[in-house]
mmCIF file of C-alpha atoms in Angstrom:
data_model
loop_
_atom_site.group_PDB
_atom_site.id
_atom_site.type_symbol
_atom_site.label_atom_id
_atom_site.label_comp_id
_atom_site.label_asym_id
_atom_site.label_seq_id
_atom_site.Cartn_x
_atom_site.Cartn_y
_atom_site.Cartn_z
ATOM 1 C CA MET A 1 12.942 -63.149 -24.568
ATOM 2 C CA ASP A 2 16.087 -61.103 -24.909
ATOM 3 C CA ARG A 3 18.764 -60.937 -22.561
ATOM 4 C CA VAL A 4 20.840 -57.955 -21.466
ATOM 5 C CA ALA A 5 23.772 -57.747 -19.477
ATOM 6 C CA LEU A 6 25.657 -55.471 -17.249
ATOM 7 C CA SER A 7 28.920 -56.689 -16.376
ATOM 8 C CA GLY A 8 31.698 -55.611 -14.051
ATOM 9 C CA LEU A 9 29.884 -52.903 -11.983
ATOM 10 C CA LYS A 10 32.081 -52.196 -8.929
ATOM 11 C CA ALA A 11 30.980 -50.608 -5.597
ATOM 12 C CA ARG A 12 32.604 -50.746 -2.097
ATOM 13 C CA GLY A 13 30.476 -52.585 0.578
ATOM 14 C CA HIS A 14 30.994 -53.908 4.124
ATOM 15 C CA HIS A 15 29.412 -57.204 3.912
ATOM 16 C CA GLY A 16 30.680 -60.195 5.367
ATOM 17 C CA VAL A 17 30.779 -62.259 8.531
ATOM 18 C CA PHE A 18 34.279 -61.571 9.609
ATOM 19 C CA PRO A 19 34.743 -58.242 11.459
ATOM 20 C CA LYS A 20 37.663 -56.962 9.245
ATOM 21 C CA GLU A 21 35.303 -57.337 6.203
ATOM 22 C CA ARG A 22 32.606 -55.062 8.082
ATOM 23 C CA GLU A 23 35.192 -52.448 9.411
ATOM 24 C CA GLU A 24 37.543 -52.235 6.260
ATOM 25 C CA GLY A 25 35.106 -53.076 3.468
ATOM 26 C CA GLN A 26 36.055 -54.578 0.281
ATOM 27 C CA THR A 27 35.209 -53.890 -3.594
ATOM 28 C CA PHE A 28 32.643 -56.006 -4.971
ATOM 29 C CA ILE A 29 32.060 -56.577 -8.493
ATOM 30 C CA VAL A 30 28.476 -57.260 -9.783
ATOM 31 C CA ASP A 31 27.235 -59.098 -13.001
ATOM 32 C CA ILE A 32 23.634 -58.727 -13.967
ATOM 33 C CA VAL A 33 21.354 -60.504 -16.828
ATOM 34 C CA LEU A 34 18.218 -59.076 -17.408
ATOM 35 C CA GLY A 35 15.747 -61.022 -19.153
ATOM 36 C CA LEU A 36 13.019 -58.546 -20.957
ATOM 37 C CA ASP A 37 11.352 -58.218 -24.314
ATOM 38 C CA THR A 38 13.239 -55.435 -26.205
ATOM 39 C CA ARG A 39 11.160 -55.344 -29.391
ATOM 40 C CA PRO A 40 8.916 -52.839 -28.380
ATOM 41 C CA ALA A 41 11.831 -50.321 -27.483
ATOM 42 C CA ALA A 42 13.847 -51.339 -30.602
ATOM 43 C CA ALA A 43 10.629 -50.852 -32.833
ATOM 44 C CA ASP A 44 10.095 -47.283 -31.736
ATOM 45 C CA ASP A 45 13.625 -46.467 -30.755
ATOM 46 C CA ASP A 46 11.852 -45.633 -27.104
ATOM 47 C CA LEU A 47 13.790 -45.668 -23.817
ATOM 48 C CA THR A 48 10.504 -45.615 -21.916
ATOM 49 C CA LYS A 49 9.615 -48.961 -23.636
ATOM 50 C CA THR A 50 12.664 -50.769 -21.743
ATOM 51 C CA VAL A 51 14.800 -50.715 -18.767
ATOM 52 C CA HIS A 52 16.732 -47.755 -18.392
ATOM 53 C CA TYR A 53 20.308 -49.730 -17.938
ATOM 54 C CA GLY A 54 21.982 -46.488 -16.490
ATOM 55 C CA ILE A 55 19.283 -46.377 -13.536
ATOM 56 C CA VAL A 56 19.500 -50.048 -12.852
ATOM 57 C CA ALA A 57 23.367 -49.808 -12.509
ATOM 58 C CA GLU A 58 23.147 -47.078 -10.242
ATOM 59 C CA GLU A 59 20.580 -48.602 -8.056
ATOM 60 C CA VAL A 60 22.750 -51.576 -7.897
ATOM 61 C CA VAL A 61 25.873 -49.843 -6.615
ATOM 62 C CA ALA A 62 23.419 -48.008 -3.961
ATOM 63 C CA VAL A 63 22.394 -51.490 -2.910
ATOM 64 C CA VAL A 64 25.880 -52.495 -2.466
ATOM 65 C CA GLN A 65 27.110 -49.405 -0.724
ATOM 66 C CA GLY A 66 24.244 -49.940 1.656
ATOM 67 C CA GLU A 67 23.315 -51.819 4.397
ATOM 68 C CA PRO A 68 25.827 -54.514 5.343
ATOM 69 C CA VAL A 69 24.773 -58.224 5.144
ATOM 70 C CA ASN A 70 26.396 -61.656 6.337
ATOM 71 C CA LEU A 71 26.082 -63.402 3.169
ATOM 72 C CA ILE A 72 26.937 -62.524 -0.305
ATOM 73 C CA GLU A 73 23.751 -64.701 -1.165
ATOM 74 C CA THR A 74 21.645 -61.984 0.777
ATOM 75 C CA LEU A 75 23.301 -59.236 -1.440
ATOM 76 C CA ALA A 76 22.684 -60.900 -4.531
ATOM 77 C CA GLU A 77 18.881 -61.398 -3.758
ATOM 78 C CA ARG A 78 18.601 -57.858 -2.877
ATOM 79 C CA ILE A 79 20.305 -57.037 -6.155
ATOM 80 C CA ALA A 80 17.844 -59.261 -8.004
ATOM 81 C CA GLN A 81 14.921 -57.641 -6.289
ATOM 82 C CA THR A 82 16.169 -54.119 -7.080
ATOM 83 C CA CYS A 83 16.475 -55.132 -10.887
ATOM 84 C CA LEU A 84 12.957 -56.947 -10.939
ATOM 85 C CA LYS A 85 11.336 -53.902 -9.692
ATOM 86 C CA HIS A 86 11.617 -52.102 -13.112
ATOM 87 C CA GLU A 87 8.695 -52.245 -15.431
ATOM 88 C CA GLY A 88 10.220 -53.966 -18.361
ATOM 89 C CA SER A 89 12.041 -56.829 -16.290
ATOM 90 C CA ARG A 90 9.138 -57.303 -13.725
ATOM 91 C CA ARG A 91 7.268 -60.208 -15.430
ATOM 92 C CA SER A 92 10.781 -61.624 -16.678
ATOM 93 C CA ARG A 93 13.802 -63.051 -14.947
ATOM 94 C CA SER A 94 16.927 -61.401 -13.634
ATOM 95 C CA ALA A 95 20.222 -63.004 -12.474
ATOM 96 C CA SER A 96 22.901 -61.457 -10.741
ATOM 97 C CA THR A 97 26.244 -62.288 -9.520
ATOM 98 C CA SER A 98 28.080 -60.670 -6.720
ATOM 99 C CA ARG A 99 31.813 -61.442 -6.159
ATOM 100 C CA THR A 100 35.052 -59.904 -4.584
ATOM 101 C CA PRO A 101 38.333 -59.993 -6.063
ATOM 102 C CA ARG A 102 39.541 -62.091 -3.312
ATOM 103 C CA SER A 103 37.404 -64.293 -1.121
ATOM 104 C CA PRO A 104 38.481 -63.638 2.660
ATOM 105 C CA SER A 105 39.184 -66.339 5.121
ATOM 106 C CA PRO A 106 39.404 -66.511 8.900
ATOM 107 C CA SER A 107 43.322 -66.325 8.508
ATOM 108 C CA THR A 108 42.995 -63.269 6.366
ATOM 109 C CA THR A 109 40.588 -61.117 8.431
#
């Protein structure tokens, strides 16, 4: 199984448990690793035989910009499910990491 990584996707979201996070929002940085078999696409140089990484990136950004959640773990799960719905990665693994440039604490919110 091959791995394809999309690193450093940035999007603004309003996720978190603190009121300030929900009101002001913050930038989230997402890294994704898709596990898939790239041989069919590579052999035929055919985009339809692999995952379209541009579309995956757009969909992940939409998830981050979408409905707020309390936990970054919930956001990561939503991102993973978005990635896994694509044909090429459906039977493989997907890992996502969501992070913020600074982690909030009650004293900063």
